[in-house]
Amino acid sequence: MGNPLDAGKQIRVGIIGCGAIIAQYLANFGRLDAIDLVAVADLDPARAQAVADSYDGVRAVTVDELLAADDVELVLNLTIPAAHAPIALKAIAAGKSVYGEKPLAATTAEARQVLDAAREAGVVVGCAPDTVLGTGIQTARKAIDDGLIGAPISATATMVTPGHERWHPNPDFYYQPGGGPLLDMGPYYVSALVTLLGPVVSVIGAASHTRDSRTIGSGPREGEVIPVTIDSHVTGVLVHDSGALSTLVMSFDAVKTKSANIEIHGATGSLVVPDPNHFDGDVELFTLGGESWQTLPVSAGYIDSGRGFGIADLAATPAGTEPRAGGQLAFHALEVMESVLASAHSGSAVPIESTVARPELVELTALAAPLAEVQGISS
């Protein structure tokens, strides 16, 4: 089967999984001409129907009906991480392309099955995070490409929070296998680092487990104690194929940090890169011999973007070309994170078997109407 998606044409999308995250996608789908949402499905039919009632031209169906629908070309998979691979494989078997929330799958073994099945079926796989396509990461990427910091030497990436149980009413998953700070937030940081500095060839990691339990701080289960069975503070060093070294610190234990989310250091300058969990933000540059940090003008990326822009970018990607927010990048990021955790337990460096081409720069583009101009959406 050839690539079923015609580059530059509208993609008819069906969504499986109607939880909280769907609202962010729906807000942007109304702004993106490349996307035609036709159907939604959820294990809870009432949730699917509520979405259909709120979005013109969308029908609520069962999962099996959505997968069998002739007018669904791409399945947006917004299920829980454990279901990412099973749903993706069913969609691919039905001849659909797939775009999923991060991570691509719960394990690299499952993720490999998804990519192999897609290749055999001739369909396309995309995956969040598409934050890397926004003006924040892309402006930093252009600064590096333009030589503003010289040859890149190193990077630091820091995410510190005292734990999601303080605000999340059902935080159990974050402290079970498949959770933890690295697998939860790492996709944003690792995808950004690969976009900025290229693929990773080896890693070494260390991790700690400081508490055996956490107390839920809000919602109907407030005060309930839940077990912690994963490492809650993880540090890793990533060796990029370019020779640059990136240091990750991902924590559910520490209270606060003043460190930049990401810093990139080169031979003649340093960059402060905005939060990779956001689509925009200031990029700051300090050059060798300079006297102060300067904020760079926005120079690349999709303007005023948000969740779902990765699908629109995929829609514009020519057949046979890997999407920028594609399955290969998502697989590589997942292998990097798994390998950091494996290294933390073994005490040895772990080579990364996969690789991925550094995604192409996103030229500065206004892909959609500003949020404030869409009826019913506030900026």
JSON list of C-alpha atoms in Angstrom, two decimals, residues 102 159-161 164 174-176 178-189 207-208 214 230-235 249-253 337 341:
[
{"chain": "A", "resi": 102, "resn": "LYS", "atom": "CA", "xyz": [3.79, 10.95, 23.72]},
{"chain": "A", "resi": 159, "resn": "MET", "atom": "CA", "xyz": [12.97, 19.90, 34.94]},
{"chain": "A", "resi": 160, "resn": "VAL", "atom": "CA", "xyz": [12.36, 20.13, 38.69]},
{"chain": "A", "resi": 161, "resn": "THR", "atom": "CA", "xyz": [9.07, 19.74, 40.55]},
{"chain": "A", "resi": 164, "resn": "HIS", "atom": "CA", "xyz": [2.54, 15.84, 40.62]},
{"chain": "A", "resi": 174, "resn": "TYR", "atom": "CA", "xyz": [3.50, 8.87, 37.72]},
{"chain": "A", "resi": 175, "resn": "TYR", "atom": "CA", "xyz": [4.97, 6.65, 40.44]},
{"chain": "A", "resi": 176, "resn": "GLN", "atom": "CA", "xyz": [4.54, 3.28, 38.75]},
{"chain": "A", "resi": 178, "resn": "GLY", "atom": "CA", "xyz": [6.27, 3.58, 32.85]},
{"chain": "A", "resi": 179, "resn": "GLY", "atom": "CA", "xyz": [6.01, 6.78, 34.87]},
{"chain": "A", "resi": 180, "resn": "GLY", "atom": "CA", "xyz": [8.58, 8.89, 36.66]},
{"chain": "A", "resi": 181, "resn": "PRO", "atom": "CA", "xyz": [10.00, 12.31, 35.77]},
{"chain": "A", "resi": 182, "resn": "LEU", "atom": "CA", "xyz": [12.08, 11.17, 32.80]},
{"chain": "A", "resi": 183, "resn": "LEU", "atom": "CA", "xyz": [9.37, 9.25, 30.93]},
{"chain": "A", "resi": 184, "resn": "ASP", "atom": "CA", "xyz": [6.75, 11.88, 31.81]},
{"chain": "A", "resi": 185, "resn": "MET", "atom": "CA", "xyz": [8.59, 15.06, 30.82]},
{"chain": "A", "resi": 186, "resn": "GLY", "atom": "CA", "xyz": [11.65, 13.71, 29.04]},
{"chain": "A", "resi": 187, "resn": "PRO", "atom": "CA", "xyz": [9.98, 13.46, 25.60]},
{"chain": "A", "resi": 188, "resn": "TYR", "atom": "CA", "xyz": [9.77, 17.26, 25.45]},
{"chain": "A", "resi": 189, "resn": "TYR", "atom": "CA", "xyz": [13.39, 17.77, 26.45]},
{"chain": "A", "resi": 207, "resn": "ALA", "atom": "CA", "xyz": [18.92, 7.80, 39.51]},
{"chain": "A", "resi": 208, "resn": "SER", "atom": "CA", "xyz": [17.58, 7.85, 43.06]},
{"chain": "A", "resi": 214, "resn": "ARG", "atom": "CA", "xyz": [3.38, 10.07, 48.31]},
{"chain": "A", "resi": 230, "resn": "ILE", "atom": "CA", "xyz": [10.10, 4.07, 40.34]},
{"chain": "A", "resi": 231, "resn": "ASP", "atom": "CA", "xyz": [13.13, 6.34, 40.46]},
{"chain": "A", "resi": 232, "resn": "SER", "atom": "CA", "xyz": [11.89, 9.85, 41.16]},
{"chain": "A", "resi": 233, "resn": "HIS", "atom": "CA", "xyz": [15.12, 11.78, 40.39]},
{"chain": "A", "resi": 234, "resn": "VAL", "atom": "CA", "xyz": [17.08, 10.99, 37.22]},
{"chain": "A", "resi": 235, "resn": "THR", "atom": "CA", "xyz": [20.28, 12.44, 35.78]},
{"chain": "A", "resi": 249, "resn": "VAL", "atom": "CA", "xyz": [18.17, 16.53, 35.32]},
{"chain": "A", "resi": 250, "resn": "MET", "atom": "CA", "xyz": [14.57, 15.33, 35.69]},
{"chain": "A", "resi": 251, "resn": "SER", "atom": "CA", "xyz": [13.12, 15.36, 39.22]},
{"chain": "A", "resi": 252, "resn": "PHE", "atom": "CA", "xyz": [9.90, 14.76, 41.13]},
{"chain": "A", "resi": 253, "resn": "ASP", "atom": "CA", "xyz": [11.85, 15.30, 44.37]},
{"chain": "A", "resi": 337, "resn": "MET", "atom": "CA", "xyz": [15.15, 7.65, 27.90]},
{"chain": "A", "resi": 341, "resn": "LEU", "atom": "CA", "xyz": [17.27, 4.39, 33.10]}
]
